[in-house]
Phi, psi and omega in degrees: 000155186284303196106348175296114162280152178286133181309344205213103176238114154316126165259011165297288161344318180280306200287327161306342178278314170300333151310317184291311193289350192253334188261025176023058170205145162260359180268314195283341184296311194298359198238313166296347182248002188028070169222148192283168199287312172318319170291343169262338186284320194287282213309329202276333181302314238266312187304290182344300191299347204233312184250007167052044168190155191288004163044305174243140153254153212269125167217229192271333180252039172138195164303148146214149166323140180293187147311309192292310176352285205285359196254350159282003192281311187296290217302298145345314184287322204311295189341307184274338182288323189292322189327311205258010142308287173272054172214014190263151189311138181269111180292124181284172214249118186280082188319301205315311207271327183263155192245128152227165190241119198252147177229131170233165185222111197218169178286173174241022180270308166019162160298107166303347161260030148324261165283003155293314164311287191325309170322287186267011155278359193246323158347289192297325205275317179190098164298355192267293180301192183219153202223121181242112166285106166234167182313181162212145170186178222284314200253053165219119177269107176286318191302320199287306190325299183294308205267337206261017189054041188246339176244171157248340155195159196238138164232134202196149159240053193305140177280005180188093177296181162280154188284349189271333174248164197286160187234148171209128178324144165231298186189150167254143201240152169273128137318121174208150172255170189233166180185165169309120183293318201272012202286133134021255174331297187267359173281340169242005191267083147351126192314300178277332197275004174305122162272180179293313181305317171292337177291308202268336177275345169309121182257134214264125179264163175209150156303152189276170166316146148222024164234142159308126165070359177222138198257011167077170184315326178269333160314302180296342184266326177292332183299321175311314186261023191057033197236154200211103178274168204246065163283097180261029188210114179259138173226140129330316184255099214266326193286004188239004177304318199287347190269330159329286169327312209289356157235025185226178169272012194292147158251144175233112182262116214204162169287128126008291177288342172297302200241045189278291195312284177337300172330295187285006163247341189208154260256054206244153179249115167301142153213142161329136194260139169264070182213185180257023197302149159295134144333147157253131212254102163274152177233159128261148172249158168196166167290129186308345185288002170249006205266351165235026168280111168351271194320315200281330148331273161345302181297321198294327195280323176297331166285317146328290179338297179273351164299304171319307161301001162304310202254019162246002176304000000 
Protein backbone atom coordinates (compact mmCIF):
# COMPACT_ATOMS: atom_id res chain seq x y z
CA UNK A 1 0.00 0.00 0.00
CA UNK A 2 1.05 3.94 -0.84
CA UNK A 3 -0.03 4.62 2.99
CA UNK A 4 -2.14 7.54 0.58
CA UNK A 5 -5.80 7.77 1.58
CA UNK A 6 -8.06 8.13 -1.27
CA UNK A 7 -9.61 11.46 -1.75
CA UNK A 8 -12.92 10.41 -1.49
CA UNK A 9 -13.55 7.12 0.54
CA UNK A 10 -17.08 5.65 0.38
CA UNK A 11 -18.61 4.07 3.36
CA UNK A 12 -20.54 2.31 1.15
CA UNK A 13 -17.70 0.80 -0.17
CA UNK A 14 -16.53 -0.18 3.55
CA UNK A 15 -19.45 -1.96 4.20
CA UNK A 16 -19.07 -3.75 1.07
CA UNK A 17 -15.71 -5.12 2.22
CA UNK A 18 -16.90 -5.55 5.34
CA UNK A 19 -20.09 -8.23 3.99
CA UNK A 20 -17.29 -9.69 1.48
CA UNK A 21 -14.68 -10.44 4.27
CA UNK A 22 -17.26 -12.24 6.81
CA UNK A 23 -19.65 -13.97 3.94
CA UNK A 24 -16.66 -14.82 1.78
CA UNK A 25 -19.14 -14.67 -1.55
CA UNK A 26 -19.51 -11.96 -3.96
CA UNK A 27 -22.87 -13.85 -5.15
CA UNK A 28 -24.40 -13.77 -1.22
CA UNK A 29 -23.10 -9.76 -0.77
CA UNK A 30 -25.24 -9.15 -4.27
CA UNK A 31 -27.67 -10.63 -2.98
CA UNK A 32 -28.29 -9.37 0.48
CA UNK A 33 -27.61 -5.71 -0.49
CA UNK A 34 -30.16 -6.34 -3.83
CA UNK A 35 -27.20 -5.41 -6.16
CA UNK A 36 -26.22 -7.00 -9.49
CA UNK A 37 -23.43 -9.24 -9.10
CA UNK A 38 -21.08 -7.26 -11.50
CA UNK A 39 -21.44 -4.41 -8.95
CA UNK A 40 -19.94 -6.18 -6.14
CA UNK A 41 -17.26 -7.93 -8.44
CA UNK A 42 -16.12 -3.77 -10.02
CA UNK A 43 -16.30 -2.95 -5.73
CA UNK A 44 -14.29 -6.10 -4.77
CA UNK A 45 -11.42 -4.72 -8.06
CA UNK A 46 -11.72 -1.25 -6.66
CA UNK A 47 -11.14 -2.54 -2.72
CA UNK A 48 -8.34 -4.72 -4.27
CA UNK A 49 -6.80 -1.46 -6.01
CA UNK A 50 -6.81 0.60 -2.94
CA UNK A 51 -4.99 -1.86 -0.58
CA UNK A 52 -3.12 -3.90 -2.62
CA UNK A 53 -3.71 -7.08 -1.86
CA UNK A 54 -6.27 -9.63 -3.06
CA UNK A 55 -8.70 -9.55 0.65
CA UNK A 56 -10.29 -13.04 -1.02
CA UNK A 57 -8.84 -16.05 -2.58
CA UNK A 58 -10.04 -18.81 -3.86
CA UNK A 59 -9.64 -21.91 -1.29
CA UNK A 60 -10.87 -25.46 -0.97
CA UNK A 61 -14.34 -24.90 -0.11
CA UNK A 62 -15.14 -21.53 -1.43
CA UNK A 63 -13.52 -17.88 -1.12
CA UNK A 64 -11.67 -17.18 1.80
CA UNK A 65 -9.82 -13.97 3.17
CA UNK A 66 -6.03 -13.37 2.85
CA UNK A 67 -4.11 -12.53 6.15
CA UNK A 68 -4.31 -8.71 5.21
CA UNK A 69 -8.54 -9.46 4.91
CA UNK A 70 -9.02 -10.91 7.70
CA UNK A 71 -6.89 -8.45 9.73
CA UNK A 72 -9.36 -5.69 7.81
CA UNK A 73 -12.40 -7.16 9.57
CA UNK A 74 -12.80 -5.86 12.92
CA UNK A 75 -11.20 -2.30 11.55
CA UNK A 76 -13.99 -2.26 9.10
CA UNK A 77 -16.92 -3.08 11.64
CA UNK A 78 -15.56 -0.38 14.19
CA UNK A 79 -15.94 1.93 11.22
CA UNK A 80 -19.54 1.37 10.30
CA UNK A 81 -20.46 0.73 13.94
CA UNK A 82 -19.06 4.87 14.81
CA UNK A 83 -20.51 5.76 11.30
CA UNK A 84 -24.24 4.91 12.46
CA UNK A 85 -23.86 6.15 15.73
CA UNK A 86 -23.32 9.35 14.21
CA UNK A 87 -26.49 9.62 12.23
CA UNK A 88 -28.90 7.65 14.34
CA UNK A 89 -31.56 9.20 15.37
CA UNK A 90 -31.68 10.17 19.52
CA UNK A 91 -34.02 7.72 21.72
CA UNK A 92 -35.48 9.68 24.71
CA UNK A 93 -34.30 9.30 27.72
CA UNK A 94 -35.75 6.60 30.02
CA UNK A 95 -35.40 7.94 33.71
CA UNK A 96 -36.56 4.65 35.32
CA UNK A 97 -33.45 2.57 33.44
CA UNK A 98 -30.82 5.12 33.12
CA UNK A 99 -28.21 6.80 35.49
CA UNK A 100 -27.16 10.20 34.39
CA UNK A 101 -24.87 12.17 36.53
CA UNK A 102 -26.50 15.94 36.20
CA UNK A 103 -24.83 19.38 37.93
CA UNK A 104 -26.71 22.17 38.74
CA UNK A 105 -26.10 25.62 40.29
CA UNK A 106 -28.35 27.59 42.55
CA UNK A 107 -28.43 30.16 45.73
CA UNK A 108 -29.46 29.07 48.68
CA UNK A 109 -31.90 31.91 49.26
CA UNK A 110 -34.43 29.60 47.23
CA UNK A 111 -38.02 28.24 49.02
CA UNK A 112 -36.40 26.01 51.36
CA UNK A 113 -38.55 23.07 50.21
CA UNK A 114 -37.07 23.99 46.38
CA UNK A 115 -34.31 21.92 46.16
CA UNK A 116 -35.49 19.27 48.57
CA UNK A 117 -38.37 18.55 45.84
CA UNK A 118 -35.90 18.46 42.90
CA UNK A 119 -33.85 15.68 45.18
CA UNK A 120 -36.88 13.71 45.51
CA UNK A 121 -38.42 13.92 42.81
CA UNK A 122 -35.27 12.80 40.73
CA UNK A 123 -34.78 10.09 43.48
CA UNK A 124 -38.28 8.98 42.51
CA UNK A 125 -37.98 9.34 38.96
CA UNK A 126 -34.53 7.94 38.20
CA UNK A 127 -32.67 6.38 40.83
CA UNK A 128 -30.00 5.49 38.73
CA UNK A 129 -28.71 8.81 38.24
CA UNK A 130 -26.70 11.25 40.55
CA UNK A 131 -27.58 14.97 41.15
CA UNK A 132 -24.69 17.35 42.30
CA UNK A 133 -25.66 21.04 43.80
CA UNK A 134 -23.59 23.39 43.36
CA UNK A 135 -22.98 27.00 44.96
CA UNK A 136 -22.96 30.38 43.30
CA UNK A 137 -20.91 33.45 44.32
CA UNK A 138 -18.61 36.33 42.48
CA UNK A 139 -15.60 33.92 41.57
CA UNK A 140 -17.77 31.34 39.83
CA UNK A 141 -18.17 32.01 35.84
CA UNK A 142 -21.31 30.07 35.41
CA UNK A 143 -21.44 31.16 31.68
CA UNK A 144 -17.60 29.12 30.97
CA UNK A 145 -19.11 26.27 33.44
CA UNK A 146 -22.57 26.24 31.13
CA UNK A 147 -20.63 26.27 27.68
CA UNK A 148 -17.52 24.04 29.00
CA UNK A 149 -20.15 21.29 30.36
CA UNK A 150 -19.23 21.45 33.77
CA UNK A 151 -23.03 22.72 34.74
CA UNK A 152 -25.80 21.68 33.24
CA UNK A 153 -28.19 24.53 34.13
CA UNK A 154 -27.93 27.55 36.56
CA UNK A 155 -31.19 28.73 38.62
CA UNK A 156 -31.03 32.23 39.85
CA UNK A 157 -33.12 35.71 39.76
CA UNK A 158 -30.50 37.78 38.41
CA UNK A 159 -32.37 41.13 36.62
CA UNK A 160 -30.84 40.68 33.36
CA UNK A 161 -29.52 37.33 32.56
CA UNK A 162 -27.25 36.62 29.57
CA UNK A 163 -29.32 37.01 26.18
CA UNK A 164 -27.25 33.94 24.45
CA UNK A 165 -28.31 31.70 27.05
CA UNK A 166 -32.12 29.96 26.97
CA UNK A 167 -34.11 30.83 29.98
CA UNK A 168 -37.23 29.26 31.49
CA UNK A 169 -39.56 30.76 34.04
CA UNK A 170 -40.13 28.80 37.69
CA UNK A 171 -41.82 31.22 39.82
CA UNK A 172 -42.16 34.47 41.23
CA UNK A 173 -41.87 34.83 45.15
CA UNK A 174 -43.32 38.74 46.86
CA UNK A 175 -40.73 40.65 48.32
CA UNK A 176 -41.40 41.28 52.11
CA UNK A 177 -39.19 42.04 55.05
CA UNK A 178 -38.68 40.39 58.35
CA UNK A 179 -37.53 40.88 62.00
CA UNK A 180 -37.29 39.83 65.13
CA UNK A 181 -41.00 40.17 66.68
CA UNK A 182 -39.85 40.71 70.31
CA UNK A 183 -37.23 43.38 68.81
CA UNK A 184 -38.29 47.04 69.93
CA UNK A 185 -39.11 48.28 66.37
CA UNK A 186 -41.52 45.88 65.75
CA UNK A 187 -43.42 45.35 69.39
CA UNK A 188 -44.52 49.11 68.52
CA UNK A 189 -44.90 48.76 64.72
CA UNK A 190 -47.92 47.63 63.05
CA UNK A 191 -47.56 45.29 60.44
CA UNK A 192 -48.76 47.44 57.56
CA UNK A 193 -47.05 50.58 59.17
CA UNK A 194 -43.44 50.47 58.43
CA UNK A 195 -42.48 53.71 56.57
CA UNK A 196 -40.13 54.41 53.90
CA UNK A 197 -37.88 56.50 56.61
CA UNK A 198 -37.97 53.57 58.69
CA UNK A 199 -36.96 51.09 55.91
CA UNK A 200 -34.29 52.70 54.94
CA UNK A 201 -32.72 53.72 58.58
CA UNK A 202 -33.00 50.42 59.97
CA UNK A 203 -30.37 48.07 60.24
CA UNK A 204 -30.61 45.61 57.43
CA UNK A 205 -28.66 41.74 57.17
CA UNK A 206 -28.24 41.18 53.23
CA UNK A 207 -26.98 38.12 51.29
CA UNK A 208 -22.98 38.50 50.62
CA UNK A 209 -22.54 39.31 46.39
CA UNK A 210 -22.99 36.27 44.45
CA UNK A 211 -22.51 37.68 40.85
CA UNK A 212 -19.53 39.62 39.97
CA UNK A 213 -20.46 42.78 39.49
CA UNK A 214 -24.42 42.62 40.18
CA UNK A 215 -25.36 43.70 43.63
CA UNK A 216 -28.82 41.67 43.59
CA UNK A 217 -32.59 42.43 43.20
CA UNK A 218 -32.86 44.77 46.25
CA UNK A 219 -29.98 46.93 45.78
CA UNK A 220 -30.63 47.45 42.32
CA UNK A 221 -34.10 48.67 42.43
CA UNK A 222 -33.35 50.99 45.30
CA UNK A 223 -30.07 52.36 43.66
CA UNK A 224 -32.68 52.83 40.68
CA UNK A 225 -35.10 55.05 43.07
CA UNK A 226 -32.03 56.71 44.37
CA UNK A 227 -32.48 55.15 47.51
CA UNK A 228 -29.71 53.52 49.89
CA UNK A 229 -31.10 51.00 52.79
CA UNK A 230 -28.49 50.73 56.26
CA UNK A 231 -26.87 47.21 55.54
CA UNK A 232 -24.61 46.61 58.24
CA UNK A 233 -24.23 42.87 58.13
CA UNK A 234 -23.44 40.71 55.21
CA UNK A 235 -23.39 36.49 54.87
CA UNK A 236 -22.42 34.29 52.73
CA UNK A 237 -24.44 32.08 54.34
CA UNK A 238 -28.06 32.67 53.63
CA UNK A 239 -29.50 29.64 55.12
CA UNK A 240 -28.18 31.20 58.79
CA UNK A 241 -29.84 34.73 58.22
CA UNK A 242 -33.23 33.99 59.85
CA UNK A 243 -31.54 32.62 63.23
CA UNK A 244 -29.35 35.65 62.90
CA UNK A 245 -32.72 37.74 63.41
CA UNK A 246 -34.04 35.74 66.35
CA UNK A 247 -31.28 37.40 68.43
CA UNK A 248 -30.38 41.14 66.78
CA UNK A 249 -32.88 44.08 65.52
CA UNK A 250 -31.70 43.17 61.80
CA UNK A 251 -34.31 43.42 59.21
CA UNK A 252 -34.18 40.90 55.93
CA UNK A 253 -35.74 41.90 52.98
CA UNK A 254 -36.25 38.61 51.18
CA UNK A 255 -39.14 36.43 48.86
CA UNK A 256 -42.38 35.52 51.03
CA UNK A 257 -41.36 32.01 50.21
CA UNK A 258 -38.19 31.99 51.34
CA UNK A 259 -38.82 32.34 54.97
CA UNK A 260 -42.39 30.48 55.01
CA UNK A 261 -40.59 27.34 56.64
CA UNK A 262 -39.05 29.85 59.14
CA UNK A 263 -42.16 31.55 60.19
CA UNK A 264 -43.53 28.89 61.88
CA UNK A 265 -40.74 28.12 64.27
CA UNK A 266 -39.40 31.01 65.00
CA UNK A 267 -40.23 34.20 66.75
CA UNK A 268 -40.21 36.18 63.30
CA UNK A 269 -42.32 39.35 62.47
CA UNK A 270 -43.79 39.87 58.70
CA UNK A 271 -44.10 43.53 57.81
CA UNK A 272 -45.21 44.84 53.74
CA UNK A 273 -42.49 46.52 52.72
CA UNK A 274 -42.94 50.57 52.02
CA UNK A 275 -41.01 50.61 49.03
CA UNK A 276 -42.42 49.01 45.43
CA UNK A 277 -40.08 46.30 44.69
CA UNK A 278 -40.89 43.62 41.49
CA UNK A 279 -41.88 40.37 42.30
CA UNK A 280 -38.91 38.17 42.34
CA UNK A 281 -38.67 36.17 39.10
CA UNK A 282 -36.58 32.39 39.20
CA UNK A 283 -35.42 30.96 36.08
CA UNK A 284 -33.33 28.35 34.80
CA UNK A 285 -30.53 29.08 32.12
CA UNK A 286 -28.67 26.82 30.18
CA UNK A 287 -26.48 26.47 26.96
CA UNK A 288 -27.60 25.81 23.60
CA UNK A 289 -24.99 22.77 23.87
CA UNK A 290 -27.66 21.18 25.79
CA UNK A 291 -30.90 22.38 24.50
CA UNK A 292 -31.90 19.61 22.51
CA UNK A 293 -30.32 16.67 24.55
CA UNK A 294 -33.38 14.13 26.04
CA UNK A 295 -31.97 13.93 29.25
CA UNK A 296 -31.26 17.61 29.77
CA UNK A 297 -35.01 18.21 28.50
CA UNK A 298 -36.10 15.85 31.42
CA UNK A 299 -34.26 17.95 33.97
CA UNK A 300 -35.81 20.88 32.99
CA UNK A 301 -38.75 19.58 33.19
CA UNK A 302 -38.50 17.89 36.35
CA UNK A 303 -37.20 21.33 38.04
CA UNK A 304 -40.33 22.94 36.26
CA UNK A 305 -42.11 20.75 38.20
CA UNK A 306 -41.27 20.93 41.19
CA UNK A 307 -41.54 24.89 41.00
CA UNK A 308 -44.73 24.66 40.27
CA UNK A 309 -45.64 22.85 42.94
CA UNK A 310 -44.62 25.64 45.17
CA UNK A 311 -47.16 28.34 44.38
CA UNK A 312 -50.35 25.08 44.66
CA UNK A 313 -49.15 24.40 48.27
Amino acid sequence: MSGVLPDHLDIHLIRILYMLLSEKSVSRVALKLNQPQPSISASLRKLRELTGDPLLVRGARGMVPTQHGESLLKPAKRILVETERLFVRKVPFVAQDEGRTFHIAAPDYLDSQFLPNVVSSLRRESPKSKLVIHGLGPEIDYIRLLSDGDLDLVIANWGEPPAHLHLSKLFEDTIACFMHSECAYAKRTGAEDMTVEDYLSLPHVAPAQTLAGYNGVIEGYLAKQNMKRNVTVQSAFFGLIPYMLTQTDLVLTTGEQFLRFYEKTMPLKRFTVPVAFPKMRYYQLWHDRVHQSNEHKWLRDLISAAAKSLTTR
